[in-house]
Amino acid sequence: MSEEPKREEDSSQISRREFLKDAGLVVGGATIGSIAILSACSGGAETTKTVTQTVTKTATGTAPGGTTTVTVTSPPVTKVVEAAATGTLELTVNKRKYSLAAIKPEYTLAYVLREKCMLPGTKIGCNRGECGTCTVIVDGRNVYSCLVLAVEAAGKDIQTVEGLATNGQINKLQQSFVNNRGFQCGYCTPGFLMSATVLLQKKPKPTMDEVREAVSGNLCPCGNMVRNVKSIVEGGA
Amino acid sequence: MADYAVLGKPGQLDKQAAEVVTGQIECADDVYLGQRLFARILECPHAKAKVKSIDVSAAMALEGVVATVDHTEVPGWTAEKYYAGAPVVAVAAVDEDTCYRALRLIKVDYEVLPAVISPDEAMKPNAPLVGLWPDNNMHVRTDLKRGDADAGLAKADVVVDEALGWSTPHQHSPIEGGNCTAWWIGGHLYAWVSTQNPHGEHSGFAGSFKLKHNMVSVYTHGNGGGFGGGRAPVQIPAAALAKKTGKVVALHSDRQYQFINAAHQFPLRAQIKIGAKKDGTITGIKAEYWGDSGTNVGTPLTDCHLPLSVTFKCPDASFKVNGIITNTQPTGYYRCVAHPGGAFLMNIPLDKLAVKLGMDPLEFRLKNLVTLADKDQLSGNPNSFNGIKETLQAAADKIGYAAKKHAPGAKTLPDGRKHGIAVTGHLDGHGGYSPGRAAIITLRPDGTCYINAGISRTGCGTNTAHCHFVAETLGMKYEDVNTGVYGDTSSTANGGMQAGSTNTTQTGAAFVMAAKDARVQVMETAAAMFTPPVKPEDLDARDSKVFLKSDPTKSKTYAEVCAKNGLIIGRGVGWNAVLQRPVLDWPVGTSCTQRPACAGAAEVAVDTDTGEIEILNYANAVDIGRIVFNQGMYSQAEGGIEHMIAQGMYWDYVIDATTGMVLNPCFLEHRFPGALDLPLDKYSVSILEGDSAVGPYGATGAGEPVVANYSAIACAVYNAIGVWVTESPLHPWRVLKALGKA
């Protein structure tokens, strides 16, 4: 077994491609969660394979651009079944627990929020991580919900636009968008609000440039960017 | 200037703001009707082909797939496909992922046919036929002559004759693509559609499925933007699948499908010859234009000459337009249609001529403008107003043109980049008259008012603008008028299309008429409430109070009037494009043409090593007659700058020359500028109120004139580097090519 390099990033993160390719699908009524799915498979043997990866930086001093070998341990592969429904999932959205049925591992968080949690506030603009319309907050970070698998979000704190108002009262940020006309069609607005929420938690009085950075992953095809940004600059005060 | 109580007042907010900021604006995809099926569409991979057979058996065997439809079941689809990406089969399944798996299992046997991709090839005498036009690939040819262009040019001291183009082809995709949720109940079709024209969709469904109009209901509330043709048509296949399955079907056009199948902006090319005397007076114009229409034989390119043919006084001129079809994706409407491209093409020779004459380009334009006294050079009618001179001046003043202008190539910035500045503008063909709109308003027993609008909401603020018109006309406070039902075709009158920059003012005109109608009933009711009773003509209204003109202290509140008469309904139909007040010698009732003036001024820095352009400042000026919804209007004019920067520098629809496939059908590669690209603190906006003599309260439309001047960027780049980039968008490599460095 080769030594595993210590990397700055969490090396237990797996990419969506790796997950779908190596982990297989769970059959039956087992609860699906990002940890549970790796252990709920039955039959077959664990497989290991060696993957050569280029690392940019290591604690052990491997030169940037050098290669090292990493051992990836995959759970036993089960038969891929094209089933209509495969499992249940529990998600915590806006501090509320949702127990969801008929969840497939390949469903995105965006899809599940809209179709299963019945929260249509998160809109879908491209479904491929290019526009930011579907931005939600997961464990304090703004993420594209179309690039998060629903099963990955189990056990995490998810916040959507529906969680911003309290008892029907819109919050200061939303009020700033109302006052400044931080919208035209409004379809990208939930995404901007969520990116803004993350920024304003860290910086209640951001500069225009800090806001531009924070929403650099949110497109506004109507062309309302100047007012979207102004709404956020004034949204934490 | 009249003292308006509500119209144009700053601080009055969008009536649907709360829905927007809570994410509760209901779009076509947000409709929950219990279980619904999802649908996706299989695209044809060939630029031209005929479907010989389709085998869906493997797809249908996949668990979760419910039904498929093809050209034999979808009205309007044919076995012949004319562009890569055209729809072939629509499939309905329990979720989107199953749809995509199903698409991959569908086998289509195509007869691949010879296609013609490039417009230059399509124009050749023995070119393969696109197949959508008999005999050749030229679907439209117009030839507009006035006076004698050759004679006019012969009189000139200086002439320019320029080959220009192509102007920017682009997919201006709104953030929400084509979406339709369809459901049939008892032979009645219910459809939630993302659209700028709900009543138009209604007629479309009725025609396609041979239904009586009272067996169709179309709902359109929120729409994620709407800039013209940019929505992939999914309504008919959605309804076809819903009919076949008996279930609710939601067909969401995914981003790739949307980029390919929504109508995109056609590129234009031109040969423009302009001649002028030494003193700068234009004596003759000869312009010929070509457009690549893709597969759309109805694409609206024929008024690409309008910025040139209408704005600058020239009785000896000719304008030819050639529309070419190709086996590429359909083109269609974008905001301002053929004018941004037409303006890009015309402003280059105008600046070249000015430079040859030794005149400042702005002075040259100002010298040749038509005035209010001139009849419109296209329609022959008087113009209802003419603000082009003031608008050009406003843009120039805002950007500091007088102090900053210089000869082309003459100014280098301290960091080594070249500085450029330019102003362009024209009288626009949009925002004019558009008939066929009706409106209804209802007064509640407490004196507040609902407007009932047969239009959708795309975000430009028209719904709120209509509330402004009604409040002003009724003499009500702004907060007492609210949007009620809108976009529901079974319970609204036809408010028309949200297009052509007509919705605020033409549908607005219908609302003004409806408010006037209601006002008659209000005044009649109120008049009888005074002691002693007065005549309705003795009364006026303001701030939700009906008062005696001779003694305003004597009044009845709207609440009191409506408590007495709780059944006041106002009905209105839009008015005619005739002068509502005299203009110069022309009396009330004269047919007129409405042309909002628009201008843009750009200041740029160009890096001659990388070709990169930085927008240092952009000033957008427009004369829209009257500001109605103040905040909405300013956000439109600012947003227009973003669309112009996109048209001038970023958007580009790239089609592969061999296969006819779109190479960049996504947001990152068909680049949409984001917060870090846009010079957000460098915008300035001038909105002039020239008081159109035909629009309601003098207002015209504005949604299009505000995006018409990306040519200012091109002209500013010329001013910076002294050489012309005659093709747009102005990618860095095009700048380098013009500089001879690439």
Short mmCIF file of C-alpha atoms in Angstrom, two decimals, chain B residues 206-560:
data_model
loop_
_atom_site.label_atom_id
_atom_site.label_comp_id
_atom_site.label_asym_id
_atom_site.label_seq_id
_atom_site.Cartn_x
_atom_site.Cartn_y
_atom_site.Cartn_z
CA ALA B 206 -56.61 26.02 -30.54
CA GLY B 207 -55.32 25.97 -34.10
CA SER B 208 -52.86 23.12 -33.63
CA PHE B 209 -55.25 20.80 -31.84
CA LYS B 210 -58.39 21.96 -33.62
CA LEU B 211 -60.05 23.14 -30.46
CA LYS B 212 -62.66 25.79 -29.90
CA HIS B 213 -61.10 28.72 -28.10
CA ASN B 214 -63.30 28.12 -25.09
CA MET B 215 -61.73 24.70 -24.68
CA VAL B 216 -58.26 26.14 -24.07
CA SER B 217 -56.90 27.89 -20.97
CA VAL B 218 -53.38 29.28 -20.90
CA TYR B 219 -51.76 30.48 -17.71
CA THR B 220 -48.67 32.65 -17.65
CA HIS B 221 -47.61 34.34 -14.47
CA GLY B 222 -43.91 34.67 -13.95
CA ASN B 223 -41.52 34.31 -16.83
CA GLY B 224 -37.79 34.17 -16.44
CA GLY B 225 -37.12 37.00 -18.82
CA GLY B 226 -38.25 37.59 -22.35
CA PHE B 227 -36.31 39.39 -25.03
CA GLY B 228 -38.07 38.33 -28.19
CA GLY B 229 -38.03 34.97 -29.81
CA GLY B 230 -35.69 33.41 -27.34
CA ARG B 231 -37.81 30.58 -26.01
CA ALA B 232 -37.56 27.09 -27.46
CA PRO B 233 -41.05 26.12 -28.58
CA VAL B 234 -42.14 23.26 -26.35
CA GLN B 235 -45.83 23.95 -25.91
CA ILE B 236 -47.17 21.81 -28.73
CA PRO B 237 -45.17 18.64 -27.97
CA ALA B 238 -46.00 19.10 -24.27
CA ALA B 239 -49.70 19.23 -25.08
CA ALA B 240 -49.36 16.29 -27.46
CA LEU B 241 -47.75 14.16 -24.74
CA ALA B 242 -50.34 15.28 -22.21
CA LYS B 243 -53.09 14.27 -24.62
CA LYS B 244 -51.55 10.87 -25.30
CA THR B 245 -50.83 10.02 -21.66
CA GLY B 246 -53.87 11.62 -20.07
CA LYS B 247 -51.49 12.97 -17.46
CA VAL B 248 -49.92 16.26 -16.47
CA VAL B 249 -46.77 16.65 -18.54
CA ALA B 250 -44.04 19.20 -17.80
CA LEU B 251 -41.73 19.80 -20.73
CA HIS B 252 -38.77 21.90 -19.64
CA SER B 253 -36.45 22.82 -22.44
CA ASP B 254 -32.98 22.14 -21.11
CA ARG B 255 -30.30 24.72 -21.67
CA GLN B 256 -28.75 23.07 -24.72
CA TYR B 257 -32.13 22.56 -26.38
CA GLN B 258 -32.99 26.14 -25.53
CA PHE B 259 -29.82 27.55 -27.10
CA ILE B 260 -30.39 25.58 -30.26
CA ASN B 261 -34.12 25.79 -30.79
CA ALA B 262 -35.04 29.21 -29.51
CA ALA B 263 -34.92 31.79 -32.24
CA HIS B 264 -31.53 33.48 -32.23
CA GLN B 265 -30.49 36.87 -33.54
CA PHE B 266 -29.58 36.81 -37.23
CA PRO B 267 -26.23 38.19 -38.33
CA LEU B 268 -26.25 40.93 -40.94
CA ARG B 269 -23.77 42.05 -43.55
CA ALA B 270 -23.88 45.19 -45.66
CA GLN B 271 -22.40 47.22 -48.42
CA ILE B 272 -23.03 50.85 -47.59
CA LYS B 273 -22.18 53.83 -49.76
CA ILE B 274 -22.71 57.33 -48.39
CA GLY B 275 -21.74 60.60 -50.00
CA ALA B 276 -21.57 64.11 -48.55
CA LYS B 277 -20.64 67.61 -49.51
CA LYS B 278 -17.53 69.29 -48.05
CA ASP B 279 -19.71 70.98 -45.44
CA GLY B 280 -20.93 67.59 -44.23
CA THR B 281 -24.40 67.50 -45.78
CA ILE B 282 -25.28 63.97 -46.87
CA THR B 283 -26.32 63.91 -50.53
CA GLY B 284 -26.87 60.24 -51.29
CA ILE B 285 -27.06 56.79 -49.69
CA LYS B 286 -26.96 53.39 -51.32
CA ALA B 287 -27.13 50.46 -48.92
CA GLU B 288 -27.57 46.77 -49.45
CA TYR B 289 -27.91 44.28 -46.60
CA TRP B 290 -27.81 40.50 -46.31
CA GLY B 291 -29.01 38.47 -43.40
CA ASP B 292 -28.56 34.82 -42.48
CA SER B 293 -32.05 33.82 -41.40
CA GLY B 294 -31.31 30.18 -40.57
CA THR B 295 -34.46 28.21 -41.22
CA ASN B 296 -36.91 30.98 -40.39
CA VAL B 297 -38.49 32.26 -43.59
CA GLY B 298 -40.42 34.79 -41.55
CA THR B 299 -37.47 36.26 -39.70
CA PRO B 300 -37.90 39.99 -39.20
CA LEU B 301 -34.76 41.38 -40.80
CA THR B 302 -36.14 43.65 -43.46
CA ASP B 303 -36.00 46.87 -41.48
CA CYS B 304 -32.30 46.59 -40.73
CA HIS B 305 -31.87 49.76 -42.78
CA LEU B 306 -34.22 51.77 -40.57
CA PRO B 307 -31.67 53.42 -38.29
CA LEU B 308 -30.00 54.78 -41.44
CA SER B 309 -32.99 55.34 -43.69
CA VAL B 310 -35.05 57.19 -41.12
CA THR B 311 -32.64 59.18 -38.98
CA PHE B 312 -30.50 61.08 -41.48
CA LYS B 313 -32.11 63.44 -43.96
CA CYS B 314 -31.48 62.12 -47.45
CA PRO B 315 -34.12 62.22 -50.20
CA ASP B 316 -31.91 60.37 -52.70
CA ALA B 317 -31.37 56.94 -51.30
CA SER B 318 -31.89 53.25 -51.88
CA PHE B 319 -31.99 50.38 -49.41
CA LYS B 320 -32.00 46.74 -50.45
CA VAL B 321 -32.36 43.82 -48.07
CA ASN B 322 -31.72 40.18 -48.91
CA GLY B 323 -32.81 37.45 -46.55
CA ILE B 324 -31.02 34.15 -47.01
CA ILE B 325 -32.10 30.88 -45.49
CA THR B 326 -29.61 28.19 -44.54
CA ASN B 327 -29.82 24.79 -42.89
CA THR B 328 -28.94 26.30 -39.54
CA GLN B 329 -30.90 27.06 -36.42
CA PRO B 330 -33.94 29.34 -36.69
CA THR B 331 -33.44 33.06 -36.20
CA GLY B 332 -36.07 35.46 -35.04
CA TYR B 333 -36.78 38.36 -32.78
CA TYR B 334 -34.42 39.84 -30.26
CA ARG B 335 -34.94 43.18 -28.59
CA CYS B 336 -34.78 45.88 -31.21
CA VAL B 337 -34.75 43.18 -33.86
CA ALA B 338 -32.66 44.28 -36.85
CA HIS B 339 -31.68 47.66 -35.45
CA PRO B 340 -28.70 46.94 -33.21
CA GLY B 341 -27.04 45.06 -36.08
CA GLY B 342 -28.22 47.61 -38.62
CA ALA B 343 -26.91 50.41 -36.44
CA PHE B 344 -23.54 48.67 -36.03
CA LEU B 345 -23.27 48.45 -39.81
CA MET B 346 -24.34 52.04 -40.52
CA ASN B 347 -22.28 53.78 -37.86
CA ILE B 348 -18.98 52.57 -39.28
CA PRO B 349 -19.36 54.32 -42.66
CA LEU B 350 -20.85 57.37 -40.94
CA ASP B 351 -17.73 57.74 -38.79
CA LYS B 352 -15.45 56.99 -41.74
CA LEU B 353 -17.13 59.72 -43.76
CA ALA B 354 -16.83 62.18 -40.89
CA VAL B 355 -13.12 61.46 -40.57
CA LYS B 356 -12.64 61.88 -44.33
CA LEU B 357 -14.46 65.19 -44.13
CA GLY B 358 -12.30 66.29 -41.23
CA MET B 359 -15.46 66.63 -39.10
CA ASP B 360 -16.15 65.44 -35.59
CA PRO B 361 -18.39 62.34 -35.98
CA LEU B 362 -21.00 63.69 -33.54
CA GLU B 363 -21.13 67.06 -35.33
CA PHE B 364 -21.51 65.22 -38.61
CA ARG B 365 -24.49 63.28 -37.28
CA LEU B 366 -26.11 66.33 -35.69
CA LYS B 367 -25.85 68.18 -38.96
CA ASN B 368 -27.84 65.58 -40.88
CA LEU B 369 -30.67 64.66 -38.53
CA VAL B 370 -34.31 64.81 -39.54
CA THR B 371 -36.30 67.28 -37.47
CA LEU B 372 -39.87 67.33 -36.24
CA ALA B 373 -40.84 69.44 -39.27
CA ASP B 374 -39.79 66.66 -41.65
CA LYS B 375 -42.17 63.90 -42.57
CA ASP B 376 -40.97 60.43 -41.66
CA GLN B 377 -38.77 59.23 -44.52
CA LEU B 378 -40.29 55.73 -44.44
CA SER B 379 -43.97 56.16 -43.62
CA GLY B 380 -44.51 59.61 -45.09
CA ASN B 381 -46.38 60.58 -41.91
CA PRO B 382 -45.41 63.19 -39.38
CA ASN B 383 -43.52 61.87 -36.36
CA SER B 384 -45.35 62.14 -33.09
CA PHE B 385 -42.19 63.59 -31.53
CA ASN B 386 -38.50 63.81 -32.41
CA GLY B 387 -35.86 63.81 -29.70
CA ILE B 388 -32.84 62.51 -31.62
CA LYS B 389 -30.77 65.69 -31.35
CA GLU B 390 -31.38 66.05 -27.61
CA THR B 391 -30.79 62.36 -27.02
CA LEU B 392 -27.44 62.28 -28.85
CA GLN B 393 -26.45 65.39 -26.95
CA ALA B 394 -27.52 63.89 -23.62
CA ALA B 395 -25.39 60.78 -24.16
CA ALA B 396 -22.46 62.90 -25.26
CA ASP B 397 -22.78 65.22 -22.27
CA LYS B 398 -23.07 62.41 -19.77
CA ILE B 399 -19.84 60.81 -20.99
CA GLY B 400 -18.00 64.12 -21.25
CA TYR B 401 -17.51 63.77 -24.98
CA ALA B 402 -16.65 67.41 -25.68
CA ALA B 403 -13.71 67.40 -23.31
CA LYS B 404 -12.51 63.89 -24.06
CA LYS B 405 -12.84 63.59 -27.83
CA HIS B 406 -9.80 63.27 -30.06
CA ALA B 407 -8.73 62.04 -33.47
CA PRO B 408 -8.64 58.28 -34.07
CA GLY B 409 -5.58 56.64 -32.56
CA ALA B 410 -4.42 59.90 -31.10
CA LYS B 411 -4.62 59.19 -27.38
CA THR B 412 -2.53 56.74 -25.37
CA LEU B 413 -3.25 56.19 -21.69
CA PRO B 414 -0.45 56.16 -19.07
CA ASP B 415 -0.60 52.35 -18.94
CA GLY B 416 0.00 52.12 -22.69
CA ARG B 417 -3.53 51.27 -23.73
CA LYS B 418 -5.30 53.34 -26.36
CA HIS B 419 -8.23 55.54 -25.36
CA GLY B 420 -11.33 55.87 -27.50
CA ILE B 421 -14.69 57.61 -27.25
CA ALA B 422 -17.74 57.71 -29.52
CA VAL B 423 -21.43 58.56 -29.63
CA THR B 424 -23.98 56.85 -31.87
CA GLY B 425 -27.75 57.04 -32.06
CA HIS B 426 -30.86 56.87 -34.20
CA LEU B 427 -34.62 57.14 -34.31
CA ASP B 428 -35.95 53.70 -33.55
CA GLY B 429 -38.74 51.74 -35.17
CA HIS B 430 -40.05 50.24 -31.95
CA GLY B 431 -42.31 51.54 -29.26
CA GLY B 432 -44.91 52.53 -31.77
CA TYR B 433 -48.45 51.64 -32.51
CA SER B 434 -49.72 48.11 -31.99
CA PRO B 435 -53.44 47.51 -32.09
CA GLY B 436 -55.52 44.65 -30.77
CA ARG B 437 -55.23 45.11 -27.02
CA ALA B 438 -57.94 45.26 -24.41
CA ALA B 439 -58.01 45.79 -20.66
CA ILE B 440 -60.39 45.50 -17.74
CA ILE B 441 -60.30 47.05 -14.30
CA THR B 442 -62.51 46.43 -11.30
CA LEU B 443 -63.16 48.70 -8.36
CA ARG B 444 -63.71 46.98 -5.04
CA PRO B 445 -66.35 48.15 -2.53
CA ASP B 446 -63.60 49.71 -0.38
CA GLY B 447 -62.45 51.96 -3.20
CA THR B 448 -59.34 50.05 -4.19
CA CYS B 449 -58.77 48.80 -7.70
CA TYR B 450 -57.60 45.64 -9.41
CA ILE B 451 -56.27 45.64 -12.94
CA ASN B 452 -56.95 42.53 -14.95
CA ALA B 453 -54.32 42.08 -17.62
CA GLY B 454 -54.10 39.56 -20.42
CA ILE B 455 -50.32 39.72 -20.49
CA SER B 456 -47.49 37.84 -18.91
CA ARG B 457 -44.86 39.19 -16.55
CA THR B 458 -41.37 39.20 -18.01
CA GLY B 459 -39.85 41.62 -15.57
CA CYS B 460 -39.59 44.86 -17.51
CA GLY B 461 -42.22 46.37 -15.25
CA THR B 462 -45.20 46.61 -17.57
CA ASN B 463 -47.67 45.19 -15.05
CA THR B 464 -46.62 47.90 -12.62
CA ALA B 465 -46.63 50.56 -15.36
CA HIS B 466 -50.25 49.70 -16.08
CA CYS B 467 -51.09 50.31 -12.43
CA HIS B 468 -49.48 53.74 -12.83
CA PHE B 469 -51.68 54.58 -15.82
CA VAL B 470 -54.84 53.48 -14.04
CA ALA B 471 -54.03 55.30 -10.81
CA GLU B 472 -53.23 58.51 -12.71
CA THR B 473 -56.35 58.36 -14.85
CA LEU B 474 -58.67 57.52 -11.98
CA GLY B 475 -57.06 60.02 -9.63
CA MET B 476 -56.24 57.27 -7.18
CA LYS B 477 -53.23 56.85 -4.94
CA TYR B 478 -50.64 54.44 -6.33
CA GLU B 479 -51.08 52.06 -3.42
CA ASP B 480 -54.80 51.77 -4.10
CA VAL B 481 -54.29 50.13 -7.51
CA ASN B 482 -52.95 46.61 -7.65
CA THR B 483 -52.27 43.94 -10.23
CA GLY B 484 -54.91 41.28 -10.02
CA VAL B 485 -55.23 38.37 -12.37
CA TYR B 486 -52.82 38.44 -15.23
CA GLY B 487 -51.79 36.00 -17.89
CA ASP B 488 -54.84 33.77 -17.52
CA THR B 489 -56.40 33.71 -20.95
CA SER B 490 -59.72 32.33 -19.81
CA SER B 491 -60.33 35.26 -17.50
CA THR B 492 -58.56 38.19 -19.10
CA ALA B 493 -59.03 40.24 -22.21
CA ASN B 494 -56.30 40.01 -24.82
CA GLY B 495 -53.55 42.30 -23.63
CA GLY B 496 -51.43 41.59 -26.64
CA MET B 497 -47.88 40.45 -26.97
CA GLN B 498 -45.26 41.67 -24.58
CA ALA B 499 -43.04 42.67 -27.47
CA GLY B 500 -42.17 45.47 -29.81
CA SER B 501 -41.84 47.82 -26.85
CA THR B 502 -45.56 48.16 -26.99
CA ASN B 503 -46.78 46.62 -23.80
CA THR B 504 -46.34 49.56 -21.49
CA THR B 505 -47.94 52.04 -23.83
CA GLN B 506 -50.24 50.18 -26.17
CA THR B 507 -51.68 47.85 -23.55
CA GLY B 508 -51.27 50.84 -21.27
CA ALA B 509 -53.49 52.81 -23.64
CA ALA B 510 -56.14 50.14 -23.23
CA PHE B 511 -55.83 50.55 -19.47
CA VAL B 512 -56.14 54.31 -19.78
CA MET B 513 -59.36 53.76 -21.74
CA ALA B 514 -60.58 51.27 -19.12
CA ALA B 515 -59.83 53.77 -16.35
CA LYS B 516 -61.63 56.53 -18.26
CA ASP B 517 -64.60 54.21 -18.65
CA ALA B 518 -64.62 53.46 -14.92
CA ARG B 519 -64.10 57.13 -14.14
CA VAL B 520 -67.37 58.01 -15.86
CA GLN B 521 -69.18 55.63 -13.52
CA VAL B 522 -67.24 56.97 -10.53
CA MET B 523 -68.11 60.58 -11.31
CA GLU B 524 -71.77 59.78 -11.96
CA THR B 525 -72.02 57.98 -8.62
CA ALA B 526 -70.10 60.67 -6.76
CA ALA B 527 -72.03 63.56 -8.31
CA ALA B 528 -75.25 62.25 -6.82
CA MET B 529 -73.62 62.01 -3.39
CA PHE B 530 -73.07 65.74 -2.97
CA THR B 531 -75.65 67.94 -1.30
CA PRO B 532 -76.98 69.48 -3.44
CA PRO B 533 -76.05 66.98 -6.19
CA VAL B 534 -73.56 68.24 -8.74
CA LYS B 535 -72.78 67.33 -12.34
CA PRO B 536 -70.04 64.80 -13.09
CA GLU B 537 -68.13 67.43 -15.11
CA ASP B 538 -67.90 69.57 -11.96
CA LEU B 539 -65.72 66.91 -10.36
CA ASP B 540 -62.08 65.90 -10.47
CA ALA B 541 -60.10 63.26 -8.57
CA ARG B 542 -56.69 62.99 -6.99
CA ASP B 543 -55.16 60.99 -4.11
CA SER B 544 -58.18 58.65 -4.05
CA LYS B 545 -60.57 61.55 -3.42
CA VAL B 546 -63.24 62.85 -5.77
CA PHE B 547 -63.56 66.61 -5.25
CA LEU B 548 -65.48 69.58 -6.52
CA LYS B 549 -63.30 71.55 -8.94
CA SER B 550 -64.70 74.84 -7.67
CA ASP B 551 -64.13 73.92 -4.01
CA PRO B 552 -61.67 71.07 -3.46
CA THR B 553 -62.45 70.99 0.28
CA LYS B 554 -65.75 69.36 -0.70
CA SER B 555 -64.87 65.77 -1.53
CA LYS B 556 -65.84 62.12 -1.26
CA THR B 557 -63.25 59.43 -0.83
CA TYR B 558 -63.07 56.59 -3.32
CA ALA B 559 -64.02 54.31 -0.43
CA GLU B 560 -67.24 56.27 0.06
#
